[in-house]
Coordinates of C-alpha atoms in Angstrom, one line a residue:
M850 CA 28.3 6.6 11.2
R851 CA 25.3 8.3 12.3
I852 CA 22.2 6.8 11.0
Y853 CA 19.0 8.8 11.4
A854 CA 15.7 6.7 10.8
D855 CA 11.8 6.9 11.2
E856 CA 10.9 5.9 14.6
N857 CA 8.0 3.7 12.7
M858 CA 10.4 1.5 10.9
P859 CA 10.4 -1.7 12.1
L860 CA 13.8 -3.4 13.0
V861 CA 15.8 -0.7 12.0
Q862 CA 17.7 -1.0 15.2
Q863 CA 18.4 -4.5 14.6
F864 CA 19.6 -4.5 10.9
F865 CA 21.4 -1.0 11.3
S866 CA 23.0 -1.0 14.4
D867 CA 26.0 -2.7 13.6
L868 CA 26.7 -0.1 11.0
G869 CA 26.5 3.0 13.1
Q870 CA 24.7 4.9 15.9
V871 CA 21.0 4.8 15.0
T872 CA 19.1 7.7 16.1
L873 CA 15.1 7.4 15.8
F874 CA 13.0 10.5 15.0
D875 CA 9.2 11.4 14.2
G876 CA 9.1 11.4 10.5
R877 CA 6.1 13.7 10.2
N878 CA 7.6 16.6 12.2
A879 CA 11.3 16.2 11.2
C880 CA 13.1 19.3 10.8
A881 CA 16.6 20.5 9.4
Q882 CA 18.5 21.1 12.6
Q883 CA 17.6 17.5 13.9
L884 CA 19.2 16.0 11.1
A885 CA 22.1 18.4 10.6
D886 CA 24.8 15.7 11.4
A887 CA 23.3 12.7 9.7
D888 CA 25.2 10.6 7.5
V889 CA 22.5 8.0 6.6
L890 CA 18.8 9.2 6.3
L891 CA 16.2 6.5 6.4
V892 CA 12.4 7.7 5.9
R893 CA 8.8 6.7 5.2
S894 CA 6.3 8.5 3.1
V895 CA 5.3 10.9 5.7
T896 CA 8.8 12.9 5.4
N897 CA 9.5 15.4 2.6
V898 CA 13.0 14.9 1.8
N899 CA 14.1 18.1 0.2
Q900 CA 16.2 21.2 0.3
T901 CA 14.2 22.8 3.1
L902 CA 14.7 19.5 5.1
L903 CA 18.3 18.8 4.1
Q904 CA 19.7 22.6 4.3
A905 CA 21.6 22.3 7.3
N906 CA 23.2 18.9 6.4
S907 CA 26.8 18.7 4.8
T908 CA 27.7 15.4 5.8
L909 CA 24.9 13.0 4.3
S910 CA 26.0 10.3 2.0
F911 CA 23.0 7.8 1.8
V912 CA 19.0 8.8 1.5
G913 CA 16.6 5.7 1.6
T914 CA 12.9 5.4 1.6
A915 CA 11.2 2.2 2.8
T916 CA 8.6 2.8 0.4
I917 CA 7.7 2.1 -3.1
G918 CA 6.1 5.8 -3.6
L919 CA 8.7 8.5 -4.5
D920 CA 6.5 11.5 -4.4
H921 CA 7.9 12.6 -1.0
I922 CA 11.6 12.7 -2.3
D923 CA 13.1 15.7 -4.2
Q924 CA 15.5 13.5 -6.3
A925 CA 16.7 16.5 -8.6
Y926 CA 17.9 18.2 -5.3
L927 CA 19.5 15.1 -4.3
D928 CA 21.0 14.4 -7.6
Q929 CA 22.4 18.1 -7.4
R930 CA 24.0 17.3 -4.3
Q931 CA 25.5 13.7 -5.5
I932 CA 23.6 12.0 -2.4
P933 CA 22.9 8.4 -3.7
F934 CA 19.3 7.7 -3.1
V935 CA 17.3 4.0 -3.1
N936 CA 13.8 3.2 -2.5
A937 CA 12.1 -0.3 -2.0
P938 CA 9.9 -1.2 -4.7
G939 CA 7.8 -4.1 -4.1
C940 CA 8.4 -4.1 -0.3
N941 CA 4.6 -4.0 0.5
A942 CA 3.2 -5.2 -2.5
Q943 CA 1.8 -8.5 -1.2
S944 CA 0.4 -6.5 1.9
V945 CA -1.6 -4.0 -0.2
V946 CA -2.9 -6.9 -2.5
E947 CA -4.1 -8.7 0.6
Y948 CA -5.8 -5.4 2.1
V949 CA -7.5 -5.1 -1.4
L950 CA -8.7 -8.8 -1.3
S951 CA -10.1 -8.4 2.3
S952 CA -11.8 -5.3 1.1
L953 CA -13.2 -7.0 -2.1
W954 CA -14.6 -10.0 0.0
Y955 CA -16.3 -7.4 2.6
L956 CA -17.8 -5.7 -0.2
A957 CA -19.0 -8.8 -1.9
Q958 CA -20.7 -10.0 1.4
R959 CA -22.3 -6.6 2.0
Y960 CA -24.0 -6.2 -1.4
Q961 CA -24.3 -9.9 -2.1
W962 CA -22.0 -9.8 -4.9
Q963 CA -20.1 -12.9 -6.7
L964 CA -16.3 -11.6 -7.4
S965 CA -16.4 -13.9 -10.5
A966 CA -19.2 -11.9 -12.2
K967 CA -17.3 -8.5 -11.9
T968 CA -15.2 -6.7 -14.0
I969 CA -12.4 -5.4 -12.2
A970 CA -10.0 -2.5 -13.3
V971 CA -6.7 -2.4 -12.0
V972 CA -5.3 1.1 -12.8
G973 CA -1.6 1.3 -12.4
V974 CA -0.1 -2.1 -13.1
G975 CA 3.3 -2.2 -11.4
N976 CA 4.7 -4.2 -8.3
I977 CA 1.3 -4.0 -6.7
G978 CA -1.1 -3.9 -9.6
S979 CA 0.6 -6.9 -11.3
R980 CA 0.0 -9.0 -8.2
L981 CA -3.5 -8.0 -7.7
A982 CA -4.2 -8.8 -11.3
K983 CA -2.9 -12.2 -10.9
A984 CA -5.1 -12.8 -7.9
L985 CA -8.3 -11.5 -9.4
T986 CA -7.7 -13.6 -12.2
I987 CA -7.5 -16.7 -10.0
L988 CA -10.5 -15.8 -8.1
G989 CA -12.4 -15.9 -11.4
A990 CA -13.0 -12.0 -12.1
K991 CA -12.6 -10.4 -15.4
V992 CA -9.7 -7.9 -15.2
L993 CA -8.8 -4.7 -17.0
L994 CA -5.6 -3.4 -17.1
C995 CA -4.8 0.5 -17.2
D996 CA -1.3 1.7 -17.4
P997 CA -0.3 4.0 -20.4
I998 CA 3.2 3.9 -19.1
R999 CA 3.3 0.2 -19.6
Q1000 CA 1.7 0.4 -22.8
Q1001 CA 4.2 3.0 -24.0
H1002 CA 7.2 0.7 -23.4
E1003 CA 5.6 -2.4 -24.0
P1004 CA 3.5 -2.9 -27.2
D1005 CA 2.2 -6.5 -26.1
F1006 CA 0.9 -4.8 -23.0
P1007 CA -3.1 -5.4 -22.8
H1008 CA -4.0 -1.8 -21.9
T1009 CA -7.5 -0.3 -21.6
D1010 CA -7.8 3.5 -21.7
F1011 CA -9.1 5.2 -18.5
S1012 CA -12.1 6.5 -20.1
T1013 CA -13.2 2.8 -21.2
V1014 CA -12.5 1.6 -17.6
C1015 CA -14.8 4.3 -16.4
R1016 CA -17.6 3.0 -18.6
E1017 CA -17.0 -0.7 -18.2
A1018 CA -15.8 -1.4 -14.6
D1019 CA -17.8 -2.7 -11.7
I1020 CA -15.0 -2.0 -9.6
I1021 CA -11.9 0.1 -10.1
S1022 CA -8.8 -0.2 -7.8
F1023 CA -5.9 2.6 -8.0
H1024 CA -2.5 1.5 -7.5
T1025 CA -0.5 4.3 -9.5
P1026 CA 2.2 6.9 -7.9
L1027 CA 1.1 10.3 -7.5
Q1028 CA 2.2 12.5 -10.4
S1029 CA 0.9 16.2 -10.7
E1030 CA 2.3 17.0 -13.8
G1031 CA 3.2 15.7 -17.4
E1032 CA 1.7 13.3 -20.0
F1033 CA 1.1 10.5 -17.3
A1034 CA -0.3 12.8 -14.5
T1035 CA -2.5 11.1 -11.9
E1036 CA -3.5 13.8 -9.5
H1037 CA -7.2 13.9 -9.4
L1038 CA -7.6 11.2 -12.1
L1039 CA -10.8 10.6 -10.5
N1040 CA -12.6 14.0 -10.6
A1041 CA -16.1 15.4 -11.0
Q1042 CA -16.0 14.5 -14.8
T1043 CA -14.7 11.1 -14.6
L1044 CA -16.9 10.3 -11.7
A1045 CA -20.0 11.0 -13.6
Q1046 CA -18.7 8.5 -16.4
L1047 CA -18.7 5.6 -14.0
K1048 CA -21.6 3.2 -13.4
P1049 CA -23.8 4.4 -10.7
D1050 CA -22.6 1.2 -8.6
C1051 CA -19.2 1.0 -9.7
A1052 CA -17.1 0.4 -6.4
I1053 CA -14.1 2.5 -5.9
I1054 CA -10.8 1.2 -3.9
N1055 CA -7.8 3.6 -3.4
A1056 CA -4.7 2.2 -1.6
A1057 CA -2.3 4.1 -3.6
R1058 CA -2.1 7.8 -3.0
G1059 CA -4.9 10.1 -1.7
G1060 CA -4.6 12.8 -4.3
I1061 CA -5.6 10.4 -7.0
I1062 CA -9.1 11.0 -6.2
D1063 CA -10.3 14.6 -5.7
N1064 CA -11.7 14.0 -2.4
K1065 CA -14.2 16.9 -2.5
A1066 CA -15.6 15.8 -5.9
L1067 CA -16.2 12.4 -4.3
L1068 CA -17.8 13.7 -1.4
A1069 CA -20.2 15.7 -3.4
E1070 CA -21.0 13.0 -5.6
A1071 CA -21.7 10.7 -2.3
E1072 CA -24.0 13.6 -1.2
S1073 CA -25.7 14.0 -4.3
L1074 CA -26.1 9.9 -4.6
A1075 CA -27.5 9.8 -0.9
K1076 CA -30.3 12.5 -1.7
L1077 CA -31.5 10.0 -4.3
G1078 CA -31.3 7.0 -2.0
K1079 CA -28.2 5.5 -3.4
K1080 CA -24.6 4.8 -2.5
R1081 CA -21.5 3.9 -4.4
P1082 CA -19.6 1.3 -2.5
L1083 CA -16.1 2.8 -1.4
V1084 CA -12.9 1.9 0.2
L1085 CA -10.4 4.4 1.2
D1086 CA -7.0 3.6 2.7
V1087 CA -5.5 6.8 1.6
W1088 CA -6.7 10.4 1.7
E1089 CA -6.0 13.9 0.4
H1090 CA -4.1 15.9 2.8
E1091 CA -3.0 13.4 5.3
P1092 CA -3.0 13.3 8.3
T1093 CA -6.0 15.8 8.0
I1094 CA -8.8 14.1 6.2
L1095 CA -12.0 15.4 4.7
M1096 CA -14.3 14.0 7.9
P1097 CA -17.6 14.3 6.1
L1098 CA -16.3 12.0 3.3
L1099 CA -15.6 9.2 6.2
A1100 CA -19.5 8.6 6.5
F1101 CA -19.7 7.4 2.8
A1102 CA -17.1 5.1 3.0
D1103 CA -17.9 1.3 3.4
I1104 CA -14.3 0.7 4.4
A1105 CA -12.0 3.6 5.8
T1106 CA -8.5 3.1 7.3
A1107 CA -5.3 5.0 7.9
H1108 CA -2.7 4.3 5.0
I1109 CA -2.0 1.1 6.4
A1110 CA -2.6 -1.2 3.4
G1111 CA 0.9 -1.8 3.2
H1112 CA 1.3 -2.3 7.0
S1113 CA 1.9 -6.1 7.5
I1114 CA 4.9 -7.0 9.5
E1115 CA 6.6 -8.4 6.4
G1116 CA 5.6 -5.4 4.2
K1117 CA 7.2 -2.9 6.4
A1118 CA 10.2 -5.0 7.7
R1119 CA 11.1 -5.8 4.2
G1120 CA 11.3 -2.1 3.5
T1121 CA 13.8 -1.8 6.1
E1122 CA 15.5 -4.9 4.8
M1123 CA 16.0 -3.7 1.4
L1124 CA 17.2 -0.4 2.8
Y1125 CA 20.0 -2.2 4.7
Q1126 CA 21.0 -4.4 1.9
S1127 CA 21.7 -1.1 -0.3
L1128 CA 23.5 0.5 2.2
C1129 CA 25.7 -2.5 2.6
Q1130 CA 26.4 -2.5 -1.1
Q1131 CA 27.0 1.1 -0.9
L1132 CA 29.7 0.4 2.0
N1133 CA 31.1 -2.5 0.1
I1134 CA 30.2 -5.1 2.9
A1135 CA 28.5 -8.3 3.0
P1136 CA 25.0 -8.2 4.6
K1137 CA 24.9 -9.8 7.9
Y1138 CA 21.1 -10.2 8.7
Q1139 CA 18.1 -11.0 6.7
L1140 CA 14.4 -10.6 7.7
S1141 CA 13.9 -14.3 8.4
Q1142 CA 16.1 -14.2 11.3
F1143 CA 13.7 -11.6 13.1
L1144 CA 10.2 -12.7 12.2
A1145 CA 8.2 -14.0 15.2
T1146 CA 6.2 -17.2 14.8
P1147 CA 2.7 -16.1 13.9
A1148 CA -0.4 -16.7 16.1
V1149 CA -1.9 -19.4 13.6
E1150 CA 1.2 -21.0 11.9
K1151 CA -0.5 -24.1 10.2
V1152 CA -3.8 -25.2 8.7
Q1153 CA -4.8 -28.4 7.0
I1154 CA -6.7 -28.1 4.3
N1155 CA -10.0 -30.4 3.5
P1156 CA -10.0 -32.1 -0.1
N1157 CA -13.2 -30.3 -0.7
F1158 CA -11.6 -26.7 -0.3
G1159 CA -12.5 -24.5 -2.8
L1160 CA -12.6 -20.9 -4.0
P1161 CA -15.6 -20.0 -1.8
D1162 CA -13.4 -20.9 1.3
V1163 CA -10.6 -18.9 0.6
Q1164 CA -12.0 -15.6 2.4
S1165 CA -12.2 -17.6 5.9
L1166 CA -8.9 -18.8 5.2
A1167 CA -7.6 -15.6 4.9
R1168 CA -9.5 -14.0 8.0
L1169 CA -7.3 -16.0 10.2
L1170 CA -4.7 -13.6 9.2
Y1171 CA -6.4 -10.5 8.3
D1172 CA -10.3 -8.9 8.4
V1173 CA -10.0 -5.2 6.9
A1174 CA -13.3 -4.7 9.0
R1175 CA -11.1 -4.8 12.0
D1176 CA -9.1 -1.7 10.7
D1177 CA -12.2 0.1 9.5
A1178 CA -13.6 -0.2 13.2
I1179 CA -10.4 1.0 14.9
F1180 CA -10.1 4.0 12.4
R1181 CA -13.7 5.3 13.0
Y1182 CA -13.5 4.6 16.6
T1183 CA -10.0 6.4 17.5
L1184 CA -9.5 8.9 14.8
N1185 CA -10.9 12.2 16.4
N1186 CA -9.5 11.0 19.7
K1187 CA -6.1 9.6 19.1
G1188 CA -5.5 11.1 15.5
F1189 CA -4.4 9.7 12.2
D1190 CA -0.8 9.1 12.9
W1191 CA -1.3 7.8 16.2
I1192 CA -3.4 4.9 14.3
R1193 CA -0.4 4.1 12.1
K1194 CA 2.0 4.3 14.8
T1195 CA 0.3 1.7 17.0
Y1196 CA -1.0 -0.6 14.0
P1197 CA -1.3 -4.0 15.5
A1198 CA 0.5 -6.9 14.5
R1199 CA -0.7 -8.4 11.0
R1200 CA 1.0 -11.2 9.0
E1201 CA 1.0 -11.9 5.3
F1202 CA -0.5 -15.2 3.6
S1203 CA 2.9 -16.6 3.6
S1204 CA 3.0 -16.8 7.0
L1205 CA 0.5 -19.5 7.0
Q1206 CA 1.5 -23.0 6.3
L1207 CA -0.9 -25.5 4.6
S1208 CA -1.0 -28.9 4.8
G1209 CA -3.4 -31.9 3.3
T1210 CA -3.4 -34.2 0.5
A1211 CA -4.3 -31.9 -2.4
V1212 CA -3.3 -28.5 -1.4
P1213 CA -4.7 -26.4 -4.4
N1214 CA -1.9 -24.8 -6.3
W1215 CA -4.1 -21.6 -6.7
L1216 CA -3.7 -21.0 -2.9
L1217 CA 0.1 -21.1 -3.3
Q1218 CA -0.3 -18.3 -6.1
L1219 CA -2.3 -16.4 -3.7
G1220 CA 0.6 -16.3 -1.3
F1221 CA 0.2 -19.1 1.3
S1222 CA 2.8 -21.4 2.0
L1223 CA 3.3 -25.2 1.8
E1224 CA 3.9 -27.0 5.2
Q1225 CA 7.7 -27.1 5.9

């Protein structure tokens, strides 16, 4: 079996080498001839899987993307060719949540906020949005949920329409897929018109897809606000037209990163594991490996919690594992010289909250709900 996998997919050799010959390729620059003899194709969001890519291949029997999003996959074409396809929903959800929390703590410190006094809207309440909403509630924020698809299918879902979100939210965090057409289209959901409806100091966080926000409109608004001596807090992990970004927008972002919100070791490797399990199921064989076999001991493994530990202390605890300001600094320093994809490819090791084991006489349950672990 010939297995072709994105070169930036972690642990792919460890999981898949027993199933066939694994060949790694540059996902951003994949071409049809390169994949002509593939039996299995494993990709990430940078590879558009469509007729153009697969036109030279007649042997493909499995396509998997180690991502939640599907906007890079032509599912209709795969269905037409009867090629089984799977994605990895929720694989990096916790990683994205931790990125957003780190960004919020950064903004709170910079602008002297109390998050518990803020109304935070979560737009898109799937795997990531649901976890984020739970975490924000634990931290004491008022949370608005905006997801018209869930409202349509769940009569009791507490949906807040986007117009109300624009008027009432102090912070908006986007977690929708990118849809360019249809009743629930999200492309340019935030545009010149909807930006004008926001509170002047409403913070924007986008760790979903770049095209959800009209980047040119966002830049125009930022430039107009700057002329008035004002600034909207802004966190951008995703950008329109990646890897080529709208460079002038970078100067107005408080936090700017290279589409790495979901790039924890666990988040990326969990996607690989999920594809491995799906392929094993298709082949009707029992999975031989699981992620825990391959994870290294973290640099900081255990912390003792003082009985007086409270909500104000959680930021310091989280920083033992991740500080988004580091990724922002790397992005600004290396983007022009090394490029967007180089930053993603060489992203340093980052562990999730679950890798940190907490001990003490009274570890608060809410810390475990945020994702930290009890000492084993």
